[in-house]
mmCIF file of C-alpha atoms and ligand atoms in Angstrom:
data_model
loop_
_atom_site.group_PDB
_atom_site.id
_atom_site.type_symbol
_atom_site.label_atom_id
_atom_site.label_comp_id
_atom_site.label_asym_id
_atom_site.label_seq_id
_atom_site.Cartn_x
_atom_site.Cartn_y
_atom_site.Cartn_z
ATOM 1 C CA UNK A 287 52.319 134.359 -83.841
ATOM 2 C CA UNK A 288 54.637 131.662 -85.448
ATOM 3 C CA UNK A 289 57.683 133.445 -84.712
ATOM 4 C CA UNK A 290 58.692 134.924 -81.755
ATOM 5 C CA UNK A 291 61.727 137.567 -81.778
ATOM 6 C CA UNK A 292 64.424 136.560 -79.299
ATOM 7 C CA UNK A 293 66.225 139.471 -78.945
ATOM 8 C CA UNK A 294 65.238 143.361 -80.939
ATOM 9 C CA UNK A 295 67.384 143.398 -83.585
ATOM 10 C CA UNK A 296 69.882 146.028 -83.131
ATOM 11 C CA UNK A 297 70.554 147.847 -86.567
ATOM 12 C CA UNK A 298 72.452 150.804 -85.324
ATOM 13 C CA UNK A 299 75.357 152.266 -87.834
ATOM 14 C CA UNK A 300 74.220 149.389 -91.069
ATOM 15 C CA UNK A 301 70.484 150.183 -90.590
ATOM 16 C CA UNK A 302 70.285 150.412 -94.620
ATOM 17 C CA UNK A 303 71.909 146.794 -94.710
ATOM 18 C CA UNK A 304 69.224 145.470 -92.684
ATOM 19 C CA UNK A 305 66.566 142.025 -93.586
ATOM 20 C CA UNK A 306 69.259 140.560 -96.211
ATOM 21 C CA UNK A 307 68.642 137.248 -96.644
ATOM 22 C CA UNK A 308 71.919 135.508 -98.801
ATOM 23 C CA UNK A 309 71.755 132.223 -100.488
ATOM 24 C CA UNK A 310 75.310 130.037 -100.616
ATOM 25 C CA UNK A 311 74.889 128.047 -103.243
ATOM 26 C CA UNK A 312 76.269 125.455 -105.997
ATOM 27 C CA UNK A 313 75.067 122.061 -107.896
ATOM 28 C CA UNK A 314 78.534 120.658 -107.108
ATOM 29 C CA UNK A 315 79.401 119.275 -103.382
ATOM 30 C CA UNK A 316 82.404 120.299 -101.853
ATOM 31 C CA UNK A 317 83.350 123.305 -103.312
ATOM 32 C CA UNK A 318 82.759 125.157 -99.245
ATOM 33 C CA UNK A 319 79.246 126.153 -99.379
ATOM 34 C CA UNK A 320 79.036 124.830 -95.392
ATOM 35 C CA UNK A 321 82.229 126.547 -95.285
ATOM 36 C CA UNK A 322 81.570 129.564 -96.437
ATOM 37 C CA UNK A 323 77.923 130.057 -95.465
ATOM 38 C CA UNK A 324 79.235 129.616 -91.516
ATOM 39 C CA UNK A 325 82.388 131.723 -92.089
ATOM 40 C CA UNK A 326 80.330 134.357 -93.527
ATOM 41 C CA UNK A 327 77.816 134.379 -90.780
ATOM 42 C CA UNK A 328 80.460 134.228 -87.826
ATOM 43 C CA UNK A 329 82.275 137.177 -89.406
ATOM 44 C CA UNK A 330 79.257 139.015 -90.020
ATOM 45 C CA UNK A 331 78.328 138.675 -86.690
ATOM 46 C CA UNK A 332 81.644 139.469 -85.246
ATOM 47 C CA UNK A 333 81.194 142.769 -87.343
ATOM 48 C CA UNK A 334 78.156 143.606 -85.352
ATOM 49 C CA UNK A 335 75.399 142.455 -87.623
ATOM 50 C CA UNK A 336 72.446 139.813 -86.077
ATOM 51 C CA UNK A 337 73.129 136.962 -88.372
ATOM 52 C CA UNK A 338 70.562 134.035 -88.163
ATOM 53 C CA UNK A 339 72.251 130.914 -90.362
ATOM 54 C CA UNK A 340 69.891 128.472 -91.970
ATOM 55 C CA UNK A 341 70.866 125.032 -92.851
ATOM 56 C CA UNK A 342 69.001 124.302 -95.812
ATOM 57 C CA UNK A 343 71.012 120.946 -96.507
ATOM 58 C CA UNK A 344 69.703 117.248 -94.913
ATOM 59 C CA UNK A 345 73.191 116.618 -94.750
ATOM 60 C CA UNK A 346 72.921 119.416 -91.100
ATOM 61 C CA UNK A 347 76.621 120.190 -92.020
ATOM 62 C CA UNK A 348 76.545 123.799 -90.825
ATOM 63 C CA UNK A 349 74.923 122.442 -88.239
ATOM 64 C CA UNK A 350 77.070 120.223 -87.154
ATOM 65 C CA UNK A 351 79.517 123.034 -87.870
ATOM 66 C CA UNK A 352 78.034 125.173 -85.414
ATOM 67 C CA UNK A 353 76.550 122.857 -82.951
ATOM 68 C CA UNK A 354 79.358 119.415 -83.119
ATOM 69 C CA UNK A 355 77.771 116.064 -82.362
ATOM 70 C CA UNK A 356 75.714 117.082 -79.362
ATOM 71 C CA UNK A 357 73.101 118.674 -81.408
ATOM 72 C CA UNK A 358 70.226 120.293 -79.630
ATOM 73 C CA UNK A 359 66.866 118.152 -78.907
ATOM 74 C CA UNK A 360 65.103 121.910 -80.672
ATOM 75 C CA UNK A 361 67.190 120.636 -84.283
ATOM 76 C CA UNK A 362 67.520 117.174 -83.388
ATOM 77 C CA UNK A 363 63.849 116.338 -82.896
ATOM 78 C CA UNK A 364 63.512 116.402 -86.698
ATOM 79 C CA UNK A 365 59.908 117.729 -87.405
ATOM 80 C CA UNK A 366 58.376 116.988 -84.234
ATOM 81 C CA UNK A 367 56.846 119.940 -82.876
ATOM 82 C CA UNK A 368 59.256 120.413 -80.015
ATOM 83 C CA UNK A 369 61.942 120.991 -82.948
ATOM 84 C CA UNK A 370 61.322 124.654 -82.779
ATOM 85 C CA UNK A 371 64.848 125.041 -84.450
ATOM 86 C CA UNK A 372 64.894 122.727 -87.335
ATOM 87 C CA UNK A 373 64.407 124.343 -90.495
ATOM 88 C CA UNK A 374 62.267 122.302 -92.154
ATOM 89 C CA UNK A 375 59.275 124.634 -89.416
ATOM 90 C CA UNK A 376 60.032 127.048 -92.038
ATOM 91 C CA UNK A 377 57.928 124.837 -94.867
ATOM 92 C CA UNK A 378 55.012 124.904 -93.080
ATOM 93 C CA UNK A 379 52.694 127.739 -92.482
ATOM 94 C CA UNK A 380 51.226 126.155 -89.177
ATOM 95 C CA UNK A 381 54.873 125.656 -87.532
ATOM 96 C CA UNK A 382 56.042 127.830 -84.992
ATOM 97 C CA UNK A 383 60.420 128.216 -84.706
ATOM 98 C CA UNK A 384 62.409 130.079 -83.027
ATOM 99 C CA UNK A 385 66.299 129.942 -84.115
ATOM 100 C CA UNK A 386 68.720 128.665 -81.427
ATOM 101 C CA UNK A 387 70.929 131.241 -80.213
ATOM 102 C CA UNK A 388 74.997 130.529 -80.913
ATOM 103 C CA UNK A 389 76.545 133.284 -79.449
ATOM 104 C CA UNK A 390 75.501 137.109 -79.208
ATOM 105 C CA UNK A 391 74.897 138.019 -82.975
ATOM 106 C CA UNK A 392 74.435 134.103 -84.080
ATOM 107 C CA UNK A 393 71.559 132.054 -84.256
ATOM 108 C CA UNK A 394 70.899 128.906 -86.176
ATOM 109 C CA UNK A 395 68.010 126.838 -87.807
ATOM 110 C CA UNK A 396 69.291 123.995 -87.809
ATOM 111 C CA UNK A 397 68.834 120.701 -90.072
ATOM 112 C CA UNK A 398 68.533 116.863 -89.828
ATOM 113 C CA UNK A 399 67.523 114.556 -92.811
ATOM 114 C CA UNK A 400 64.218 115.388 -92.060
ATOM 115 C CA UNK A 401 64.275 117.995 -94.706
ATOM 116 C CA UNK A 402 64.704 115.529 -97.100
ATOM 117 C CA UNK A 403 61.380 114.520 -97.260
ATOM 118 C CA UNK A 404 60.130 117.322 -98.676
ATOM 119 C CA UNK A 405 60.572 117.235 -102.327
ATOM 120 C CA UNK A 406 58.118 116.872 -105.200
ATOM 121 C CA UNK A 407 56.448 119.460 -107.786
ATOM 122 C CA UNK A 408 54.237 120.742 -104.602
ATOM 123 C CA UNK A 409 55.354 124.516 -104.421
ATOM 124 C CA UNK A 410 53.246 125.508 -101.084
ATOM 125 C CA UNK A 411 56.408 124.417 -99.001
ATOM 126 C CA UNK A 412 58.663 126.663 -100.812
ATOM 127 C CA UNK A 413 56.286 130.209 -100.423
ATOM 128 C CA UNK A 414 55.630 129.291 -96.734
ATOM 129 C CA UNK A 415 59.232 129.326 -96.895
ATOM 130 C CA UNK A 416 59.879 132.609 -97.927
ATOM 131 C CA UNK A 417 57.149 133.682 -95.425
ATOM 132 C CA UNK A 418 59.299 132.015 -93.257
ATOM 133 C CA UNK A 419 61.899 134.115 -94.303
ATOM 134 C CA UNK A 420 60.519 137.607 -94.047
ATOM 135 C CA UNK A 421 59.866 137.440 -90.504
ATOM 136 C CA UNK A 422 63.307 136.686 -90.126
ATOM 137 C CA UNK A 423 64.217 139.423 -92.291
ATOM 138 C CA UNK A 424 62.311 141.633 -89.320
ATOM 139 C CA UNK A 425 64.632 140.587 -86.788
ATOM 140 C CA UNK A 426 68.189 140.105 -88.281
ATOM 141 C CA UNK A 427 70.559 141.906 -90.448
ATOM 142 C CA UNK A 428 71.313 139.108 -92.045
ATOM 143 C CA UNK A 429 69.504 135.761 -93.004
ATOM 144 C CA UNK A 430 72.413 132.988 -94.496
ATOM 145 C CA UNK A 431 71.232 129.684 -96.712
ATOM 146 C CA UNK A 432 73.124 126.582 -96.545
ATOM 147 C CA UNK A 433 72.017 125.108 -99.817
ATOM 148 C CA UNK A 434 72.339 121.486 -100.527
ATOM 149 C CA UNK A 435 74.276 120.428 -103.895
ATOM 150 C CA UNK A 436 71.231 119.904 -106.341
ATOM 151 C CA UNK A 437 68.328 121.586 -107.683
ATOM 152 C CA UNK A 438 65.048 120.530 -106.179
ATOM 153 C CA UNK A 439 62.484 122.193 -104.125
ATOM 154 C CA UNK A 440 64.860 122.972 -100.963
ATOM 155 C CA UNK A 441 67.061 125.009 -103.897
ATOM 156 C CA UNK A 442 63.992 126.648 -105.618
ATOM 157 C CA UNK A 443 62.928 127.909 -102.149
ATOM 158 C CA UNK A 444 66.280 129.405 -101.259
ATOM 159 C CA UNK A 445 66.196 131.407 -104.704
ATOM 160 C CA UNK A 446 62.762 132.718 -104.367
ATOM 161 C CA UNK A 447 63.558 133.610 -100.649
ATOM 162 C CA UNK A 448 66.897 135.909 -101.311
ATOM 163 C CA UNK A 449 65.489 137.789 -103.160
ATOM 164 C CA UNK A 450 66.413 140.899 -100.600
ATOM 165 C CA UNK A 451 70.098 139.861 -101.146
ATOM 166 C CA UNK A 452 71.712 137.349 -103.306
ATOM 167 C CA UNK A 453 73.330 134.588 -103.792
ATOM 168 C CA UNK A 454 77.138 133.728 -103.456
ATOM 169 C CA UNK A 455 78.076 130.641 -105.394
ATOM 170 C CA UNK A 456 82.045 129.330 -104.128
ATOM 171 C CA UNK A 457 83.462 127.330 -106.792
ATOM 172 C CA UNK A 458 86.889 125.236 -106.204
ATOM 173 C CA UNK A 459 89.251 125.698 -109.534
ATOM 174 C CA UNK A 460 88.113 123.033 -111.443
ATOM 175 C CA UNK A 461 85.779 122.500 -114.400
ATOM 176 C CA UNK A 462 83.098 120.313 -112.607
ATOM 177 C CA UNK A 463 82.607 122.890 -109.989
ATOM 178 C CA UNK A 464 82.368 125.959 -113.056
ATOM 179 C CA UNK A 465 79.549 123.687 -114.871
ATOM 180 C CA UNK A 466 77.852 123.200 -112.002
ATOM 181 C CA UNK A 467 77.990 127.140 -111.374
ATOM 182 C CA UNK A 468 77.146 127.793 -114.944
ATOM 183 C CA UNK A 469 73.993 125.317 -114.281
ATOM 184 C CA UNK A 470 73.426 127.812 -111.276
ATOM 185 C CA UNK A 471 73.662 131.116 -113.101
ATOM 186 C CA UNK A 472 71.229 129.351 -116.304
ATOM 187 C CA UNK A 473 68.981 128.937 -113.464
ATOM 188 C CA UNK A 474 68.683 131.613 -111.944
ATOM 189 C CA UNK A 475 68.590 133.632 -115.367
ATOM 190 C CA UNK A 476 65.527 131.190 -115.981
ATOM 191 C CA UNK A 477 63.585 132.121 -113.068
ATOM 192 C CA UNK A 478 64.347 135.852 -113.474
ATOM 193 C CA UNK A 479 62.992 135.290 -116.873
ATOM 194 C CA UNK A 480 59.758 133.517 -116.319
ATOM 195 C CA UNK A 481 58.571 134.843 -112.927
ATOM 196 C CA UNK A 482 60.187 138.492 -113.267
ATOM 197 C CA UNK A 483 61.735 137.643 -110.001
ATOM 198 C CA UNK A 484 65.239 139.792 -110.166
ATOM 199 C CA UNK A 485 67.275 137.447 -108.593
ATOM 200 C CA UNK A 486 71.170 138.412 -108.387
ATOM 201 C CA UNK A 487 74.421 136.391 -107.884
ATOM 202 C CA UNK A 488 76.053 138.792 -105.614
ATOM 203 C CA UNK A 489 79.578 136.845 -106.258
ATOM 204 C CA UNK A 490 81.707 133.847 -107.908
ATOM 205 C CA UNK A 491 83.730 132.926 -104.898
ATOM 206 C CA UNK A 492 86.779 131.104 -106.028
ATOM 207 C CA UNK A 493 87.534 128.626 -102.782
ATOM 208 C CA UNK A 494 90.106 125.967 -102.316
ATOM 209 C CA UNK A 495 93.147 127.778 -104.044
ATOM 210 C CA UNK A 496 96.370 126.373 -104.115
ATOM 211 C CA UNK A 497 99.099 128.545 -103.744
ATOM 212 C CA UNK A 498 102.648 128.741 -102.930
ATOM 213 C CA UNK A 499 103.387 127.914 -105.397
ATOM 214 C CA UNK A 500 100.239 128.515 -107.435
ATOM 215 C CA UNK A 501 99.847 125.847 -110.098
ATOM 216 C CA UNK A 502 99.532 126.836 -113.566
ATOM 217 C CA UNK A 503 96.419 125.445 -113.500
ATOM 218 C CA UNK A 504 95.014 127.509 -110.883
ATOM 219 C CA UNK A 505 95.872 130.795 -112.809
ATOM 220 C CA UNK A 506 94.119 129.442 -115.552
ATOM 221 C CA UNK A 507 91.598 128.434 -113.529
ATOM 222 C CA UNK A 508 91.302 132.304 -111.732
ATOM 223 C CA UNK A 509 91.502 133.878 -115.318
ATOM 224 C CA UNK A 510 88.554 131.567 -116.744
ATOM 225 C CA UNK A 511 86.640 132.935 -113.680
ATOM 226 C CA UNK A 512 86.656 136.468 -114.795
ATOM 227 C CA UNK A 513 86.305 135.544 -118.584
ATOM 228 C CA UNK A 514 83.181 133.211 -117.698
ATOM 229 C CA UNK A 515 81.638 135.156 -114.982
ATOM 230 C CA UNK A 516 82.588 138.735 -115.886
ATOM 231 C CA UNK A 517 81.850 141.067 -113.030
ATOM 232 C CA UNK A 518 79.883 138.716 -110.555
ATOM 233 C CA UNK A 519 83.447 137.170 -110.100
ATOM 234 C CA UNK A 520 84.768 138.261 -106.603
ATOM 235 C CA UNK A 521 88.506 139.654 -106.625
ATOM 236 C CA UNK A 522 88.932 138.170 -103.286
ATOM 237 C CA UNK A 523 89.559 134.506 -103.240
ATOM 238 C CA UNK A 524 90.061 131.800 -99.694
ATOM 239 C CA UNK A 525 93.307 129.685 -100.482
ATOM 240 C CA UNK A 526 93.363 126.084 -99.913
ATOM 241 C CA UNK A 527 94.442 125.823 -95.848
ATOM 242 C CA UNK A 528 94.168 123.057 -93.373
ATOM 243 C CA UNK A 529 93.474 126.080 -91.040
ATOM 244 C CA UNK A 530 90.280 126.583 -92.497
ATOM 245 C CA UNK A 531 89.159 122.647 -92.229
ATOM 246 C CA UNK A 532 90.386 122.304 -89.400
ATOM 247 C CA UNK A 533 88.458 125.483 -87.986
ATOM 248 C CA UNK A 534 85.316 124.023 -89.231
ATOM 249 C CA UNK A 535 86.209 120.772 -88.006
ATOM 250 C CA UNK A 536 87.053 122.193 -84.658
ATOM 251 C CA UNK A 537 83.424 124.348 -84.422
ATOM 252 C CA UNK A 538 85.769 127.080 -84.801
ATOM 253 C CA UNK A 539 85.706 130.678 -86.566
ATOM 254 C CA UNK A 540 89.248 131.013 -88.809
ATOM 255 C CA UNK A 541 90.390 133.806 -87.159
ATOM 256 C CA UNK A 542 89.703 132.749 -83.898
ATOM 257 C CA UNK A 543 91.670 129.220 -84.725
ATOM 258 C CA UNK A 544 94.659 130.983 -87.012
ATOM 259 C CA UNK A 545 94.556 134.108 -85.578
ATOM 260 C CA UNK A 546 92.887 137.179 -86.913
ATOM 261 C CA UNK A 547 96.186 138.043 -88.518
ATOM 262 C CA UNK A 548 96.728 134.602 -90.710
ATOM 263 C CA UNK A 549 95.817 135.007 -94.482
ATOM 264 C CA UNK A 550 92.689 132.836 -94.077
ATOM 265 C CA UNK A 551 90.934 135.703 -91.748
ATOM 266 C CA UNK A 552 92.227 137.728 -93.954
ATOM 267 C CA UNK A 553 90.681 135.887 -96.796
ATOM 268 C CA UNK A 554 87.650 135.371 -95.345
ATOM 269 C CA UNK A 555 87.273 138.953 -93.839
ATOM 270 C CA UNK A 556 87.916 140.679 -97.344
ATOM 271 C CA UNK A 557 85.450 138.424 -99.240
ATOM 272 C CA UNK A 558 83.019 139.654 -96.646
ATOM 273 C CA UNK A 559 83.954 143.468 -97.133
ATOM 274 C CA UNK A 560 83.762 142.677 -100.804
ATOM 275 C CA UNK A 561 80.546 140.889 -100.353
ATOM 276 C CA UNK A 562 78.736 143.637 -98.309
ATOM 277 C CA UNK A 563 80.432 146.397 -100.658
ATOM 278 C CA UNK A 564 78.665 144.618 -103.558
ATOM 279 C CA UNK A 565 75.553 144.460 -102.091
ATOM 280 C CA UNK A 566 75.469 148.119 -101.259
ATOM 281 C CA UNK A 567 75.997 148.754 -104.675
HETATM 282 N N1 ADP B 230 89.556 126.793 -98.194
HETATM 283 C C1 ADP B 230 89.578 125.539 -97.760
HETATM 284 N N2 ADP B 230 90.752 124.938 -97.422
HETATM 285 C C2 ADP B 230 90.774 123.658 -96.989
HETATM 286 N N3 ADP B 230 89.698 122.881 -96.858
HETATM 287 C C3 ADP B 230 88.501 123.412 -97.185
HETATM 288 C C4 ADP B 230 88.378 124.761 -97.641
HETATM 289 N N4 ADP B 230 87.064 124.999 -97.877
HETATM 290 C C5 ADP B 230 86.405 123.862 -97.577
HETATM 291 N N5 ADP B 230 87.255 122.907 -97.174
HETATM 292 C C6 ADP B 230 86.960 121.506 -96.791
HETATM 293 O O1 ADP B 230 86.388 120.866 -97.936
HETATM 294 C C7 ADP B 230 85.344 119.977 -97.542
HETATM 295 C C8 ADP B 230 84.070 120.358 -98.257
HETATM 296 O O2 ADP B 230 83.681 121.671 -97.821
HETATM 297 P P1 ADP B 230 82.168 122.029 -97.557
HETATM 298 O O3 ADP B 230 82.126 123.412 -97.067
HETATM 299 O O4 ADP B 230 81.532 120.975 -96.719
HETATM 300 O O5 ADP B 230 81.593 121.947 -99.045
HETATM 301 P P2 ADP B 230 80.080 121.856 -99.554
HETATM 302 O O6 ADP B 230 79.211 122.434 -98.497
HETATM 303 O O7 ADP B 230 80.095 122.659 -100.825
HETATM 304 O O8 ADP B 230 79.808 120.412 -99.819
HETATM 305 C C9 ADP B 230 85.240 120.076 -96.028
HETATM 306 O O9 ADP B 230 85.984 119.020 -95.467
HETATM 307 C C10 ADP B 230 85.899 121.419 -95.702
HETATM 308 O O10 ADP B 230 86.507 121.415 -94.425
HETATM 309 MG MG1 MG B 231 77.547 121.593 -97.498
#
């Protein structure tokens, strides 16, 4: 067997949530995909849910997010066999991997620049990938992408794997970061179109928002969102906050580092709620 389960996964109250695999993705860099693909995943998993993250970027920011500089020898190996945590196992039907447990509800697949080499027009990577993917779906609640900031095959793969769930695209108010989302949505409209697939954006995330006082900008900016993204805009929104940087920086969850009562755990607590409320829907 090419995957062996760690630990059963323990559904109890959200069994009807259960095997949904979420893609966090934009064509722009630094709008808080890392950020808010490892948020999401340690607040899911404070919630209760088995979360298994998978950095889907060379860059291994999530991973480095999760893991600091001392990264494992099972991630670090690159593809070498003994790199049973290193997600590029999951392109390749003759790889075994087992994600690296975190912390009681956590575990990561982790990335290095190895995963840059694949690329090309070669789509066999990207369905063993989605294999991949369903026998994580058996043994988590949830399954989180870290996508990198372009299209290519490591993007194409994390579409046609989330099928199950969704994908949550952050955007930071400014236009480059709505193209690049627009490019996203086009995209995914195109696949849904030619392969039937019924891919959905499960939310617009608006990150990085200034406030206190907010800009007039940034209202125009949080308008546009609802007037160019309609109802896959979130309501919630993460402000712009050292706290949260810093949290990352510090291999820290938010409310952990500013205290479950600061707005950012607030923040990133409600666009959770919001996110799981839309995917019940
Ligand atoms: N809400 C926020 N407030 C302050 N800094 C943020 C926030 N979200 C992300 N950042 C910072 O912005 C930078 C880019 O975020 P990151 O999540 O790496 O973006 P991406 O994965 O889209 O490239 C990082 O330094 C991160 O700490
Ligand atoms: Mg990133």
């Amino acid at each position: 067997m090419r995957y062996k389960i760690i630990n059963e996964a323990k559904f109890g109250e959200h069994e009807l949530m259960a095997g949904k695999v979420l893609a966090v993705a934009n064509e722009k860099g630094g709008v808080g995909k890392t950020t808010c693909s490892v948020q999401l995943a340690l607040e899911l998993a404070e919630l209760g849910f088995k979360v298994c993250l998978v950095d889907n970027d060379p860059s291994g920011d999530a991973t480095t997010a999760l893991c600091g500089n001392k990264v494992p020898t099972v991630i670090c190996q690159g593809n070498r066999p003994e790199a049973t945590a290193n997600t590029i196992k999951l392109y390749s039907k003759d790889s075994e991997f087992e994600p690296l447990e975190i912390s009681k509800n956590l575990s990561l697949l982790g990335a290095t620049d190895a995963l840059s080499l694949l690329k090309g027009a070669d789509m066999e990577p990207a369905y063993d990938f989605c294999d991949s993917l369903d026998m994580l779906r058996e043994a988590y609640d949830f399954v989180l992408i870290d996508c990198p900031p372009s299209f290519g095959l490591l993007f194409t793969a994390a579409m046609l794997g989330c099928i199950s769930g969704g994908v949550v695209v952050p955007v930071i108010p400014d236009d480059l970061s709505f193209k690049a989302a627009k490019k996203v949505k086009n995209r995914i409209d195109q696949m849904n179109d030619r392969m039937h697939l019924g891919l959905q954006i499960v939310g617009v995330l608006a990150n990085k928002v200034v406030n206190n006082p907010m800009p007039q900008s940034v209202k125009h900016y949080l308008s546009k969102l609802k007037e160019e993204f309609g109802d896959i805009a979130l309501d919630t929104h993460i402000n712009q906050t050292v706290k949260i940087s810093d949290a990352i920086a510090l291999q820290e969850k938010v409310s952990n580092y500013a205290k479950k009562s600061s707005k950012p755990a607030k923040q990133i607590t409600a666009v959770t709620k919001e996110i799981l409320t839309k995917l019940e829907s």
